[in-house]
Coordinates of N, CA and C in Angstrom, one line a residue:
N1216 N -3.2 114.7 253.8 CA -4.2 115.4 254.6 C -5.6 114.7 254.4
A1217 N -6.5 115.1 255.1 CA -7.8 114.4 255.2 C -8.5 114.4 253.8
E1218 N -8.5 115.5 253.1 CA -9.1 115.7 251.8 C -8.5 114.7 250.8
T1219 N -7.2 114.6 250.8 CA -6.5 113.7 249.9 C -6.9 112.2 250.1
I1220 N -7.0 111.9 251.4 CA -7.4 110.5 251.8 C -8.8 110.2 251.3
I1221 N -9.7 111.2 251.6 CA -11.1 111.0 251.2 C -11.3 110.9 249.7
N1222 N -10.5 111.7 248.9 CA -10.6 111.6 247.5 C -10.0 110.3 246.9
E1223 N -8.9 109.9 247.5 CA -8.3 108.6 247.0 C -9.2 107.4 247.3
A1224 N -9.9 107.5 248.5 CA -10.8 106.4 248.9 C -12.1 106.5 248.2
Q1225 N -12.4 107.6 247.5 CA -13.7 107.8 246.9 C -14.8 107.7 247.9
G1226 N -14.5 108.1 249.1 CA -15.6 108.1 250.2 C -15.9 106.7 250.7
H1227 N -15.3 105.6 250.3 CA -15.6 104.3 250.7 C -15.0 104.1 252.1
P1228 N -15.8 103.7 253.1 CA -15.3 103.6 254.5 C -14.1 102.6 254.6
L1229 N -14.2 101.5 253.9 CA -13.2 100.5 254.0 C -11.9 101.0 253.5
F1230 N -11.9 101.8 252.4 CA -10.7 102.3 251.8 C -10.2 103.5 252.6
L1231 N -11.1 104.2 253.2 CA -10.6 105.3 254.1 C -9.8 104.7 255.2
N1232 N -10.3 103.7 255.8 CA -9.6 103.0 256.9 C -8.3 102.4 256.4
E1233 N -8.3 101.8 255.2 CA -7.1 101.2 254.6 C -6.0 102.3 254.4
L1234 N -6.4 103.4 253.8 CA -5.4 104.5 253.6 C -4.9 105.1 254.9
V1235 N -5.7 105.3 255.8 CA -5.2 105.9 257.1 C -4.3 104.9 257.8
R1236 N -4.6 103.6 257.8 CA -3.8 102.6 258.4 C -2.4 102.5 257.7
Y1237 N -2.5 102.5 256.4 CA -1.3 102.4 255.6 C -0.4 103.6 255.8
H1238 N -1.0 104.8 255.7 CA -0.3 106.1 255.8 C 0.4 106.2 257.1
S1239 N -0.2 105.7 258.2 CA 0.3 105.8 259.5 C 1.5 104.9 259.7
T1240 N 1.7 103.9 258.8 CA 2.8 102.9 259.0 C 4.0 103.3 258.1
Q1241 N 3.9 104.3 257.3 CA 4.9 104.6 256.3 C 5.8 105.7 256.9
E1242 N 7.1 105.5 256.8 CA 8.1 106.5 257.3 C 8.1 107.8 256.4
D1243 N 7.9 107.6 255.1 CA 7.9 108.8 254.2 C 6.5 109.2 253.8
A1244 N 5.5 108.9 254.7 CA 4.1 109.2 254.4 C 3.9 110.6 254.0
G1245 N 4.5 111.6 254.6 CA 4.3 113.0 254.3 C 4.9 113.5 253.0
T1246 N 5.8 112.7 252.4 CA 6.5 113.1 251.2 C 6.0 112.5 249.9
R1247 N 5.1 111.5 250.0 CA 4.6 110.8 248.8 C 3.1 110.9 248.7
P1248 N 2.6 110.8 247.5 CA 1.2 110.9 247.3 C 0.6 109.5 247.8
L1249 N -0.6 109.6 248.4 CA -1.3 108.4 248.8 C -1.9 107.7 247.6
A1250 N -1.7 106.3 247.7 CA -2.3 105.5 246.6 C -3.0 104.3 247.2
L1251 N -4.2 104.2 246.9 CA -5.0 103.1 247.4 C -4.4 101.8 246.9
D1252 N -4.0 101.7 245.7 CA -3.5 100.5 245.1 C -2.3 100.1 245.9
E1253 N -1.4 101.0 246.3 CA -0.2 100.7 247.1 C -0.6 100.2 248.5
A1254 N -1.6 100.8 249.1 CA -2.1 100.4 250.4 C -2.7 99.0 250.4
L1255 N -3.5 98.7 249.4 CA -4.1 97.4 249.2 C -3.0 96.4 248.9
G1256 N -2.0 96.8 248.1 CA -0.9 95.9 247.7 C -0.1 95.5 248.9
S1257 N 0.1 96.4 249.9 CA 0.8 96.0 251.1 C 0.1 95.0 251.9
R1258 N -1.2 95.0 251.9 CA -2.0 94.0 252.7 C -2.0 92.7 251.9
I1259 N -2.1 92.8 250.6 CA -2.1 91.5 249.8 C -0.8 90.8 249.9
V1260 N 0.3 91.5 249.9 CA 1.7 90.9 250.0 C 1.8 90.3 251.4
A1261 N 1.2 90.8 252.4 CA 1.3 90.3 253.8 C 0.5 89.0 254.0
L1262 N -0.3 88.7 253.1 CA -1.1 87.4 253.2 C -0.2 86.2 253.1
D1263 N -0.6 85.1 253.7 CA 0.1 83.8 253.5 C -0.1 83.4 252.0
E1264 N 0.8 82.5 251.6 CA 0.8 82.1 250.1 C -0.5 81.6 249.6
D1265 N -1.2 80.7 250.4 CA -2.4 80.1 250.0 C -3.5 81.2 249.9
S1266 N -3.6 82.1 250.9 CA -4.6 83.1 250.8 C -4.4 84.0 249.6
R1267 N -3.1 84.4 249.4 CA -2.8 85.2 248.2 C -3.2 84.5 246.9
R1268 N -2.9 83.2 246.8 CA -3.3 82.5 245.6 C -4.8 82.4 245.4
L1269 N -5.5 82.2 246.5 CA -7.0 82.1 246.4 C -7.5 83.5 246.0
L1270 N -7.0 84.6 246.6 CA -7.5 85.9 246.2 C -7.2 86.2 244.8
A1271 N -6.0 85.7 244.3 CA -5.7 85.9 242.8 C -6.7 85.2 241.9
V1272 N -7.0 84.0 242.3 CA -8.0 83.2 241.5 C -9.3 84.0 241.5
V1273 N -9.8 84.4 242.6 CA -11.1 85.1 242.7 C -11.0 86.4 241.9
A1274 N -9.9 87.1 242.0 CA -9.8 88.4 241.3 C -9.7 88.2 239.7
L1275 N -9.3 87.1 239.3 CA -9.2 86.9 237.8 C -10.5 86.5 237.2
A1276 N -11.5 86.0 238.0 CA -12.8 85.7 237.5 C -13.5 87.0 237.0
P1277 N -14.2 86.9 235.9 CA -14.9 88.1 235.4 C -16.1 88.6 236.3
G1278 N -16.5 87.7 237.2 CA -17.6 88.0 238.1 C -17.4 87.1 239.4
S1279 N -18.5 86.7 240.0 CA -18.4 85.8 241.1 C -18.2 84.4 240.6
M1280 N -17.7 83.6 241.5 CA -17.5 82.2 241.1 C -17.8 81.3 242.3
M1281 N -18.0 80.0 242.0 CA -18.3 79.1 243.1 C -17.1 78.9 243.9
Q1282 N -17.2 78.9 245.3 CA -16.1 78.7 246.1 C -15.3 77.5 245.9
A1283 N -16.0 76.4 245.6 CA -15.4 75.1 245.3 C -14.4 75.2 244.0
T1284 N -14.9 76.0 243.0 CA -14.0 76.2 241.9 C -12.8 77.0 242.3
A1285 N -13.0 78.1 243.1 CA -11.9 79.0 243.5 C -10.9 78.2 244.3
T1286 N -11.4 77.5 245.3 CA -10.4 76.8 246.2 C -9.7 75.6 245.5
R1287 N -10.5 74.9 244.6 CA -9.9 73.8 243.8 C -8.8 74.4 242.9
T1288 N -9.1 75.5 242.3 CA -8.1 76.1 241.4 C -6.9 76.6 242.2
A1289 N -7.1 77.1 243.4 CA -6.0 77.5 244.2 C -5.3 76.4 245.0
V1290 N -5.7 75.1 244.7 CA -5.2 73.9 245.3 C -5.3 74.0 246.8
I1291 N -6.4 74.3 247.3 CA -6.7 74.4 248.8 C -8.0 73.6 249.0
Q1292 N -8.0 72.6 249.9 CA -9.1 71.8 250.1 C -9.5 71.7 251.6
G1293 N -10.8 71.2 251.7 CA -11.3 70.9 253.1 C -11.3 72.0 254.0
A1294 N -10.9 71.7 255.2 CA -10.9 72.7 256.3 C -9.9 73.9 256.0
D1295 N -8.9 73.7 255.2 CA -8.0 74.8 254.8 C -8.7 75.7 253.9
A1296 N -9.5 75.2 253.0 CA -10.3 76.1 252.1 C -11.2 77.0 252.9
I1297 N -11.9 76.4 253.9 CA -12.8 77.2 254.7 C -12.0 78.3 255.5
K1298 N -10.9 77.9 256.0 CA -10.0 78.8 256.8 C -9.6 80.0 255.9
H1299 N -9.2 79.7 254.7 CA -8.7 80.8 253.9 C -9.8 81.7 253.4
V1300 N -10.9 81.1 253.1 CA -12.1 82.0 252.7 C -12.5 82.9 253.8
K1301 N -12.5 82.3 255.0 CA -12.9 83.1 256.2 C -11.9 84.2 256.4
R1302 N -10.6 83.9 256.3 CA -9.5 84.9 256.5 C -9.7 86.1 255.5
L1303 N -9.9 85.7 254.2 CA -10.0 86.8 253.2 C -11.3 87.6 253.4
K1304 N -12.4 86.9 253.9 CA -13.6 87.6 254.2 C -13.5 88.5 255.4
A1305 N -12.8 88.1 256.4 CA -12.6 88.9 257.6 C -11.7 90.1 257.3
A1306 N -10.8 90.0 256.3 CA -10.0 91.1 255.9 C -10.7 92.0 254.9
H1307 N -11.9 91.8 254.6 CA -12.7 92.5 253.6 C -12.0 92.6 252.3
L1308 N -11.4 91.4 251.9 CA -10.8 91.3 250.6 C -11.7 90.6 249.6
V1309 N -12.6 89.7 250.2 CA -13.6 89.0 249.4 C -15.0 89.1 250.1
R1310 N -16.0 88.8 249.4 CA -17.3 88.6 250.0 C -17.9 87.4 249.4
T1311 N -18.9 86.8 250.1 CA -19.5 85.5 249.7 C -21.0 85.6 249.8
T1312 N -21.7 84.8 249.0 CA -23.1 84.6 249.2 C -23.2 83.4 250.2
G1313 N -24.0 83.6 251.2 CA -24.1 82.5 252.2 C -22.9 82.5 253.1
G1314 N -22.3 81.3 253.2 CA -21.2 81.1 254.0 C -19.9 80.6 253.3
T1315 N -19.5 79.4 253.7 CA -18.3 78.8 253.2 C -18.5 77.5 252.5
R1316 N -19.7 77.2 252.0 CA -20.0 76.0 251.3 C -19.4 76.1 249.9
G1317 N -19.1 75.0 249.3 CA -18.5 75.0 248.0 C -19.4 75.6 246.9
T1318 N -20.7 75.5 247.1 CA -21.7 76.0 246.2 C -21.9 77.5 246.4
D1319 N -21.5 78.1 247.5 CA -21.6 79.6 247.7 C -20.7 80.3 246.8
L1320 N -21.1 81.5 246.4 CA -20.3 82.3 245.5 C -19.3 83.2 246.2
I1321 N -18.2 83.5 245.6 CA -17.2 84.3 246.1 C -16.7 85.3 245.1
E1322 N -16.4 86.5 245.5 CA -15.9 87.6 244.6 C -15.1 88.6 245.4
P1323 N -14.3 89.4 244.7 CA -13.6 90.4 245.5 C -14.6 91.4 246.2
Y1324 N -14.2 91.9 247.3 CA -15.0 92.7 248.1 C -15.4 94.0 247.3
H1325 N -14.5 94.5 246.4 CA -14.8 95.7 245.7 C -13.9 95.6 244.4
A1326 N -14.4 96.3 243.3 CA -13.6 96.3 242.1 C -12.2 96.8 242.2
R1327 N -12.0 97.7 243.1 CA -10.6 98.2 243.3 C -9.7 97.1 243.9
I1328 N -10.2 96.2 244.6 CA -9.4 95.1 245.1 C -9.1 94.2 244.0
R1329 N -10.1 93.9 243.1 CA -9.9 93.1 241.9 C -8.7 93.7 241.1
E1330 N -8.8 95.0 240.9 CA -7.8 95.7 240.0 C -6.4 95.6 240.7
A1331 N -6.3 95.9 242.0 CA -5.1 95.9 242.7 C -4.4 94.5 242.6
V1332 N -5.2 93.4 242.8 CA -4.6 92.1 242.7 C -4.2 91.8 241.3
R1333 N -5.0 92.1 240.3 CA -4.6 91.8 238.9 C -3.3 92.5 238.5
R1334 N -3.2 93.8 238.9 CA -2.0 94.6 238.6 C -0.7 94.0 239.2
R1335 N -0.8 93.3 240.3 CA 0.3 92.7 241.0 C 0.8 91.4 240.4
L1336 N -0.1 90.7 239.7 CA 0.2 89.4 239.2 C 1.1 89.5 238.0
P1337 N 2.3 88.8 238.0 CA 3.1 88.7 236.8 C 2.3 88.0 235.7
E1338 N 2.6 88.4 234.5 CA 1.9 87.9 233.3 C 1.9 86.3 233.2
D1339 N 3.0 85.7 233.5 CA 3.1 84.2 233.4 C 2.2 83.6 234.4
E1340 N 2.2 84.1 235.6 CA 1.3 83.6 236.7 C -0.1 83.8 236.4
R1341 N -0.5 85.0 235.8 CA -1.8 85.3 235.5 C -2.3 84.3 234.4
R1342 N -1.5 84.1 233.4 CA -1.9 83.2 232.3 C -2.1 81.7 232.9
A1343 N -1.2 81.3 233.7 CA -1.3 80.0 234.3 C -2.5 79.8 235.2
L1344 N -2.9 80.9 235.9 CA -4.1 80.8 236.8 C -5.3 80.8 235.9
H1345 N -5.4 81.6 234.8 CA -6.5 81.5 233.9 C -6.7 80.1 233.3
R1346 N -5.6 79.6 232.9 CA -5.6 78.2 232.4 C -6.2 77.2 233.4
R1347 N -5.7 77.3 234.6 CA -6.1 76.4 235.7 C -7.6 76.6 236.0
I1348 N -8.0 77.8 236.0 CA -9.5 78.1 236.3 C -10.3 77.4 235.2
A1349 N -9.9 77.6 233.9 CA -10.7 77.0 232.8 C -10.7 75.5 232.9
L1350 N -9.6 74.9 233.2 CA -9.5 73.4 233.4 C -10.4 72.9 234.5
V1351 N -10.3 73.6 235.6 CA -11.2 73.2 236.8 C -12.6 73.4 236.4
M1352 N -13.0 74.5 235.7 CA -14.4 74.6 235.3 C -14.8 73.5 234.4
E1353 N -14.0 73.2 233.4 CA -14.3 72.1 232.5 C -14.5 70.8 233.2
T1354 N -13.6 70.4 234.0 CA -13.6 69.1 234.7 C -14.7 69.0 235.7
S1355 N -15.2 70.1 236.2 CA -16.2 70.0 237.2 C -17.6 70.2 236.6
G1356 N -17.7 70.3 235.3 CA -18.9 70.4 234.6 C -19.5 71.8 234.6
L1357 N -18.8 72.8 235.0 CA -19.2 74.2 235.0 C -18.8 74.9 233.7
K1358 N -19.4 74.5 232.7 CA -19.0 75.0 231.4 C -19.7 76.2 231.0
D1359 N -19.6 77.3 231.7 CA -20.2 78.6 231.4 C -19.4 79.1 230.2
P1360 N -20.0 79.1 229.0 CA -19.1 79.5 227.9 C -18.6 80.9 227.9
E1361 N -19.3 81.9 228.5 CA -18.9 83.2 228.5 C -17.6 83.4 229.4
D1362 N -17.6 82.7 230.6 CA -16.5 82.7 231.5 C -15.3 82.0 230.9
L1363 N -15.6 80.9 230.2 CA -14.5 80.1 229.6 C -13.9 80.8 228.4
V1364 N -14.6 81.6 227.7 CA -14.0 82.4 226.7 C -13.0 83.3 227.3
V1365 N -13.3 84.0 228.4 CA -12.4 84.9 229.0 C -11.1 84.2 229.5
H1366 N -11.3 83.1 230.2 CA -10.2 82.4 230.8 C -9.3 81.8 229.8
W1367 N -9.8 81.1 228.7 CA -9.0 80.6 227.7 C -8.3 81.7 226.9
R1368 N -9.0 82.8 226.6 CA -8.3 83.9 225.9 C -7.2 84.4 226.8
E1369 N -7.4 84.7 228.1 CA -6.4 85.2 228.9 C -5.2 84.2 229.2
A1370 N -5.5 82.9 229.0 CA -4.5 81.9 229.1 C -3.6 81.8 227.9
G1371 N -4.1 82.5 226.8 CA -3.4 82.5 225.5 C -3.8 81.4 224.6
D1372 N -4.9 80.7 224.9 CA -5.4 79.6 224.1 C -6.6 80.1 223.3
L1373 N -6.3 80.8 222.2 CA -7.3 81.5 221.4 C -8.2 80.5 220.7
E1374 N -7.7 79.3 220.3 CA -8.5 78.3 219.7 C -9.6 77.8 220.6
R1375 N -9.3 77.5 221.9 CA -10.3 77.1 222.8 C -11.3 78.2 223.1
A1376 N -10.7 79.4 223.2 CA -11.6 80.6 223.5 C -12.6 80.7 222.4
A1377 N -12.2 80.5 221.1 CA -13.1 80.6 220.0 C -14.2 79.6 220.0
E1378 N -13.8 78.4 220.4 CA -14.8 77.3 220.5 C -15.9 77.7 221.5
Y1379 N -15.5 78.2 222.7 CA -16.5 78.6 223.7 C -17.2 79.9 223.2
A1380 N -16.6 80.7 222.4 CA -17.3 81.9 221.9 C -18.5 81.5 221.0
E1381 N -18.2 80.4 220.2 CA -19.2 79.9 219.3 C -20.4 79.3 220.1
S1382 N -20.0 78.6 221.2 CA -21.0 78.0 222.1 C -21.8 79.1 222.7
A1383 N -21.2 80.1 223.2 CA -21.9 81.2 223.8 C -22.8 81.9 222.9
A1384 N -22.4 82.1 221.6 CA -23.2 82.7 220.6 C -24.4 81.9 220.3
A1385 N -24.2 80.5 220.2 CA -25.3 79.6 219.9 C -26.3 79.7 221.1
R1386 N -25.8 79.7 222.3 CA -26.7 79.8 223.5 C -27.5 81.1 223.5
A1387 N -26.8 82.2 223.2 CA -27.5 83.5 223.1 C -28.6 83.5 222.1
E1388 N -28.3 82.9 220.9 CA -29.3 82.8 219.9 C -30.5 82.0 220.3
Q1389 N -30.2 80.9 221.0 CA -31.3 80.0 221.5 C -32.1 80.8 222.5
D1390 N -31.5 81.5 223.4 CA -32.2 82.3 224.4 C -33.1 83.4 223.7
R1391 N -32.5 84.0 222.7 CA -33.3 85.0 222.0 C -34.5 84.5 221.3
K1392 N -34.4 83.3 220.7 CA -35.5 82.6 220.1 C -36.6 82.2 221.1
S1393 N -36.1 81.7 222.2 CA -37.0 81.3 223.3 C -37.7 82.5 223.9
T1394 N -37.1 83.6 224.1 CA -37.7 84.8 224.6 C -38.8 85.3 223.6
R1395 N -38.4 85.3 222.3 CA -39.3 85.8 221.3 C -40.6 84.9 221.2
L1396 N -40.4 83.6 221.3 CA -41.5 82.6 221.3 C -42.4 82.8 222.5
N1397 N -41.8 83.0 223.7 CA -42.6 83.2 224.9 C -43.3 84.5 224.9
S1398 N -42.8 85.5 224.3 CA -43.4 86.8 224.3 C -44.6 86.9 223.3
S1399 N -44.6 86.0 222.3 CA -45.7 86.0 221.4 C -46.9 85.2 221.9
H1400 N -46.8 84.6 223.0 CA -48.0 83.9 223.6 C -48.7 84.7 224.6

């Protein structure tokens, strides 16, 4: 019923549409509870392999990431990278800052999409993608220690995660000292 759909979508127009569309395609729609995660999952599964992999990479990042990092991690380049970013954007699965340049940022359209994608990834695939993200970040010079702590930890490499945690702590301490020095003038 309408109230159930509204509650499950938490009033979000995109999710309302998603649930109604999904509900209308299910033969046993009247006998099972509606689940947004299931509705999103059906759309994710329907994506082509490259788009699904790119969406998985984007969903595993703790926040937004540069499109070049995401597409390089997903092993998609050039015009194909732009095509897949545009496809995911048109499907309201990701959003970007700016357009489709490598330096533009990309992130899941909503936290519920991030969660749905993460839940569907097998653990070995999730670990491998975190490892690949960390390696791409390191080799491209994007050594954000906070993000690298997450990716190396989730890849199962606790030693490398600890190295970046130390680096992040040192950077935070330096920022704190700098802020204190600037505020005293």
